[in-house]
Coordinates of C-alpha atoms in Angstrom, one line a residue:
M29 CA 17.7 1.1 -28.3
P30 CA 18.1 2.3 -24.6
Q31 CA 15.2 1.6 -22.0
Q32 CA 13.7 4.9 -20.6
E33 CA 14.0 5.4 -17.2
M34 CA 11.0 6.1 -15.0
L35 CA 10.2 9.8 -14.3
G36 CA 9.5 9.2 -10.5
R37 CA 13.0 7.2 -10.2
R38 CA 14.8 10.7 -12.7
L39 CA 13.2 12.8 -9.7
A40 CA 14.2 10.6 -7.0
R41 CA 17.9 10.9 -7.8
R42 CA 17.6 14.9 -7.4
L43 CA 15.8 14.5 -3.9
T44 CA 18.6 12.4 -1.9
W45 CA 18.6 16.0 0.1
L46 CA 15.5 14.9 1.8
D47 CA 16.7 11.7 3.1
P48 CA 17.3 13.3 6.6
V49 CA 14.5 14.7 6.7
E50 CA 12.5 11.4 5.6
D51 CA 14.8 9.8 8.2
K52 CA 13.5 12.0 11.3
L53 CA 9.8 12.0 9.9
Q54 CA 9.2 8.4 9.4
P55 CA 9.6 7.2 13.1
L56 CA 7.2 9.8 14.4
V57 CA 4.6 8.6 11.9
R58 CA 5.5 5.2 12.5
S59 CA 5.2 5.8 16.7
A60 CA 1.7 7.6 15.9
L61 CA 0.0 5.1 14.3
R62 CA 1.6 2.2 16.1
K63 CA 0.1 3.7 19.0
T64 CA -3.8 3.5 17.6
M65 CA -4.2 0.0 16.0
P66 CA -7.6 0.7 14.6
L67 CA -6.6 3.9 13.4
R68 CA -3.9 2.1 11.6
N69 CA -5.6 -0.4 10.2
F70 CA -8.7 2.1 9.0
L71 CA -6.0 4.2 7.0
D72 CA -4.2 0.9 5.3
G73 CA -7.1 -0.7 4.4
T74 CA -7.1 -4.0 6.3
W75 CA -10.6 -4.0 6.9
L76 CA -11.4 -3.4 2.9
G77 CA -9.0 -5.8 1.7
A78 CA -7.6 -3.8 -0.8
P79 CA -5.3 -0.1 -0.1
L80 CA -7.4 2.6 0.8
H81 CA -5.2 5.5 -0.7
P82 CA -6.0 4.7 -4.4
A83 CA -9.7 4.6 -4.1
L84 CA -9.8 8.1 -2.3
T85 CA -7.0 9.6 -4.6
D86 CA -10.1 9.4 -7.1
I87 CA -12.3 12.0 -5.4
P88 CA -9.8 14.9 -5.4
V89 CA -8.6 13.7 -9.5
G90 CA -12.3 13.6 -10.7
A91 CA -13.9 16.8 -8.8
M92 CA -10.4 18.5 -10.2
T93 CA -10.9 17.4 -13.8
T94 CA -14.5 18.5 -13.7
A95 CA -13.5 21.7 -12.1
L96 CA -11.6 22.1 -14.9
I97 CA -14.2 21.5 -17.6
L98 CA -16.6 23.4 -16.4
D99 CA -14.3 26.5 -15.9
S100 CA -13.4 26.1 -19.6
A101 CA -17.1 26.1 -20.4
E102 CA -17.7 29.3 -18.5
S103 CA -14.6 30.9 -20.4
L104 CA -16.4 29.8 -23.6
S105 CA -19.9 30.4 -23.0
G106 CA -19.9 33.1 -20.0
S107 CA -22.4 30.9 -18.2
Q108 CA -22.2 31.8 -14.0
R109 CA -24.2 28.5 -13.9
C110 CA -20.9 26.9 -15.0
G111 CA -18.7 29.0 -13.1
M112 CA -20.5 28.0 -9.4
A113 CA -20.4 24.4 -10.5
A114 CA -16.9 24.6 -11.1
D115 CA -16.3 26.5 -7.8
G116 CA -18.0 23.7 -5.8
A117 CA -16.3 20.7 -7.4
L118 CA -13.1 22.8 -6.9
A119 CA -14.1 22.8 -3.1
V120 CA -15.1 18.9 -3.2
G121 CA -11.5 18.2 -4.7
V122 CA -9.9 20.5 -1.9
L123 CA -11.7 19.2 0.7
A124 CA -10.9 15.3 -0.7
T125 CA -7.5 15.6 -0.8
L126 CA -6.8 15.9 2.9
P127 CA -8.4 12.1 3.8
A128 CA -6.1 11.1 0.5
A129 CA -3.1 12.7 1.7
L130 CA -3.6 11.1 5.5
T131 CA -3.6 7.4 3.8
G132 CA -1.0 8.4 1.2
T133 CA 1.3 9.0 4.4
S134 CA 0.1 6.2 6.6
D135 CA 1.4 4.0 3.0
W136 CA 4.6 5.9 3.1
R137 CA 5.6 4.9 6.8
D138 CA 7.3 1.9 5.7
L139 CA 9.0 2.6 2.7
L140 CA 13.1 3.1 2.1
G141 CA 15.4 3.9 -0.6
E142 CA 14.5 5.2 -3.9
S143 CA 10.5 3.9 -3.2
R144 CA 10.9 6.2 -0.3
R145 CA 12.5 9.3 -2.2
V146 CA 9.6 8.4 -5.3
A147 CA 6.6 8.6 -2.9
S148 CA 8.1 11.8 -1.6
A149 CA 8.2 13.6 -5.0
H150 CA 4.4 12.1 -5.4
A151 CA 3.6 14.0 -2.1
L152 CA 5.4 17.3 -2.7
L153 CA 3.8 18.0 -6.1
N154 CA 0.2 17.2 -4.5
V155 CA 1.2 19.6 -1.8
G156 CA 1.8 21.9 -4.3
G157 CA -1.0 21.2 -6.0
L158 CA -3.1 21.6 -3.0
V159 CA -1.8 25.2 -2.0
L160 CA -2.6 26.2 -5.6
N161 CA -6.2 24.9 -5.7
I162 CA -6.5 26.6 -1.9
A163 CA -5.2 29.9 -3.5
S164 CA -8.1 29.4 -6.3
V165 CA -10.7 29.1 -3.8
V166 CA -10.0 32.1 -2.0
G167 CA -9.7 34.1 -5.3
R168 CA -13.0 32.7 -7.0
A169 CA -14.0 33.8 -3.5
R170 CA -13.1 37.5 -4.0
G171 CA -14.3 37.5 -7.3
S172 CA -10.3 37.2 -9.0
R173 CA -12.0 34.4 -11.8
R174 CA -9.3 34.3 -13.9
C175 CA -6.2 34.5 -11.5
A176 CA -8.1 31.6 -10.0
K177 CA -9.1 29.6 -13.0
A178 CA -5.1 30.1 -13.6
S179 CA -4.2 28.7 -10.3
S180 CA -6.3 25.9 -10.7
G181 CA -5.3 24.7 -14.0
A182 CA -1.4 24.9 -12.6
A183 CA -2.9 22.8 -10.2
F184 CA -4.2 20.3 -12.1
A185 CA -1.1 19.8 -13.9
L186 CA 1.5 19.3 -10.9
S187 CA -1.5 16.6 -9.5
S188 CA -1.6 14.8 -12.9
I189 CA 2.2 14.5 -12.7
A190 CA 1.9 13.3 -9.4
A191 CA -1.0 10.6 -10.3
H192 CA 1.6 9.4 -12.8
I193 CA 4.2 8.9 -10.2
G194 CA 1.6 7.3 -8.0
G195 CA 1.3 5.0 -10.9
E196 CA 5.1 4.2 -11.4
L197 CA 4.9 3.7 -7.9
S198 CA 2.3 0.7 -7.7
Y199 CA 2.7 -1.0 -10.9
G200 CA 6.3 -0.1 -11.9
M201 CA 8.1 -0.5 -8.5
G202 CA 5.6 -3.0 -6.9
V203 CA 4.6 -0.7 -3.8
R204 CA 1.4 -1.8 -2.2
V205 CA 0.8 -4.5 -4.6
N206 CA -0.2 -8.1 -3.5
Q207 CA 3.6 -10.0 -3.3
D208 CA 1.9 -13.2 -3.3
A209 CA -0.5 -12.8 -6.5
A210 CA 1.4 -15.3 -8.6
H211 CA 1.5 -17.8 -5.6
T212 CA 0.4 -21.2 -6.7
G213 CA 2.1 -24.4 -5.1
P214 CA 0.9 -28.0 -5.4
A215 CA -2.6 -28.8 -6.2
E216 CA -2.1 -32.4 -5.4
F217 CA -1.3 -33.4 -1.5
T218 CA 2.6 -33.2 -1.7
D219 CA 5.0 -34.8 1.0
V220 CA 6.7 -31.6 2.6
L221 CA 8.5 -33.0 5.9
A222 CA 8.6 -35.1 8.7
E223 CA 6.1 -34.6 11.1
A224 CA 8.5 -35.1 14.1
D225 CA 10.9 -32.3 12.4
L226 CA 7.6 -29.7 13.1
G227 CA 8.5 -28.1 16.7
S228 CA 5.6 -27.2 18.5
D229 CA 6.4 -23.5 18.4
E230 CA 8.3 -23.7 15.3
L231 CA 7.8 -21.2 12.4
R232 CA 9.5 -23.6 9.8
R233 CA 9.8 -22.4 5.7
V234 CA 10.1 -25.2 3.0
E235 CA 10.1 -25.2 -0.8
V236 CA 6.9 -26.7 -2.6
A237 CA 6.6 -26.9 -6.3
G238 CA 8.9 -23.4 -6.6
E239 CA 6.7 -21.8 -3.7
S240 CA 7.9 -20.6 -0.2
V241 CA 5.7 -22.2 2.6
L242 CA 5.3 -21.2 5.7
L243 CA 4.6 -24.6 8.3
A244 CA 3.5 -24.3 11.8
R245 CA 1.7 -26.2 14.4
S246 CA -1.7 -24.7 15.8
R247 CA -2.2 -24.7 19.8
A248 CA -3.9 -27.9 19.2
G249 CA -1.0 -29.4 17.6
A250 CA -2.0 -29.8 14.1
P251 CA -0.1 -28.6 11.3
M252 CA -1.2 -25.5 9.6
A253 CA 0.6 -24.3 6.4
I254 CA 0.5 -20.5 4.6
A255 CA 2.7 -18.5 2.0
A256 CA 6.2 -17.7 3.8
V257 CA 6.4 -14.6 2.0
C258 CA 4.0 -11.7 3.7
S259 CA 1.9 -10.2 1.2
H260 CA 2.2 -6.5 2.0
A261 CA 5.9 -6.2 1.3
G262 CA 7.7 -9.6 0.9
G263 CA 8.6 -10.2 4.4
P264 CA 10.0 -13.4 5.5
L265 CA 7.1 -14.9 8.0
E266 CA 9.5 -17.7 9.2
E267 CA 11.6 -15.0 10.9
G268 CA 8.2 -13.1 12.7
E269 CA 6.9 -13.6 16.2
R270 CA 4.4 -16.0 17.1
D271 CA 1.3 -14.8 18.5
G272 CA -1.1 -17.8 19.6
D273 CA -1.8 -19.2 16.0
R274 CA -0.9 -16.0 14.5
V275 CA 2.6 -15.0 12.9
V276 CA 3.4 -11.0 12.9
C277 CA 6.1 -10.0 10.0
P278 CA 9.7 -9.2 10.9
W279 CA 9.6 -6.2 8.3
H280 CA 6.6 -4.2 9.3
G281 CA 4.4 -5.9 12.0
S282 CA 1.5 -7.3 9.4
C283 CA 0.0 -9.9 11.4
F284 CA -2.2 -13.2 9.9
E285 CA -4.0 -16.2 11.0
M286 CA -1.9 -19.0 10.2
E287 CA -4.9 -21.5 9.7
T288 CA -6.8 -19.5 7.5
G289 CA -4.1 -16.7 6.1
D290 CA -6.5 -14.2 7.1
V291 CA -5.2 -10.1 8.0
V292 CA -5.4 -9.5 11.5
D293 CA -3.7 -6.3 11.5
G294 CA -2.0 -4.3 8.6
P295 CA 0.0 -3.0 6.5
A296 CA -1.2 -5.6 4.8
V297 CA -4.4 -5.8 3.3
F298 CA -4.5 -9.1 1.3
P299 CA -4.5 -12.5 2.7
Q300 CA -1.8 -15.1 2.8
P301 CA -2.5 -18.3 0.5
R302 CA -3.2 -21.3 2.3
Y303 CA -2.9 -24.8 2.3
E304 CA -4.6 -28.1 3.4
T305 CA -2.7 -30.3 5.2
R306 CA -3.0 -33.9 6.2
V307 CA -0.2 -36.3 8.2
E308 CA 0.1 -39.7 7.1
A309 CA 2.9 -42.0 8.4
G310 CA 4.5 -39.8 10.2
R311 CA 4.7 -37.4 7.4
I312 CA 3.2 -33.7 6.5
S313 CA 1.7 -33.5 3.2
I314 CA 0.5 -29.8 1.9
R315 CA -2.0 -28.8 -1.1
R316 CA -3.3 -25.4 -1.9
V317 CA -7.0 -23.8 -1.4
E318 CA -8.3 -22.5 -4.2
P319 CA -9.8 -18.9 -3.2

């Protein structure tokens, strides 16, 4: 039996015409966020320790679902109170869509190829839903409740498809998931390198117990070790730049403390797994530090 292809990927094949538009828009988004690092870290969710966009999408989805249920209750019972509550819930949904869209745009800035097109399909469907919901809010204010309910119902359908595609992005394509979630490494001290072979400013990648580990020396000269694969999108940290005892990922600019693995700047939100190091008889050994 052939494997069923994800909806997002089917849509992505039909959206290749978006590539030139995305190629022009992405540098503008990156440039704008690069100038305001605190805003970038806020939108990415670095301060939260988890991506912010998925958390914010729950608010408009919940509000729109509430509006749909209350609209149905009004239609069945004729209750004006249900109608007023539905209007309020829909207004909350429209307003909550804006910060969700802003954080989603921040996530989109680093995507490429198929995942970027899938994310664009997700965004376009949500924009369509937002337009229909705004039309519904206006219709309700003017007393055209039947058309307004139809408009918000169509918006709910579009947003539901968009939410499904958003789930495919995360769970099917691994966008914004922790690339080091399954990282383990040795539980006991394991010899990895001669101390003399690690330069003072070097970023050295070694393979230990099936895991890629980044070795470096602190400014005080002590060895330090964290996972070599960036938790954001899997970038090779050994190819990044040093900033004191920090390393900057070469792919998207995530910055980590090499002594602790903590995130300094996003788009990464998850810390790097770190290792305890020791030097004996001129050899460096490491073992994983349990979270």
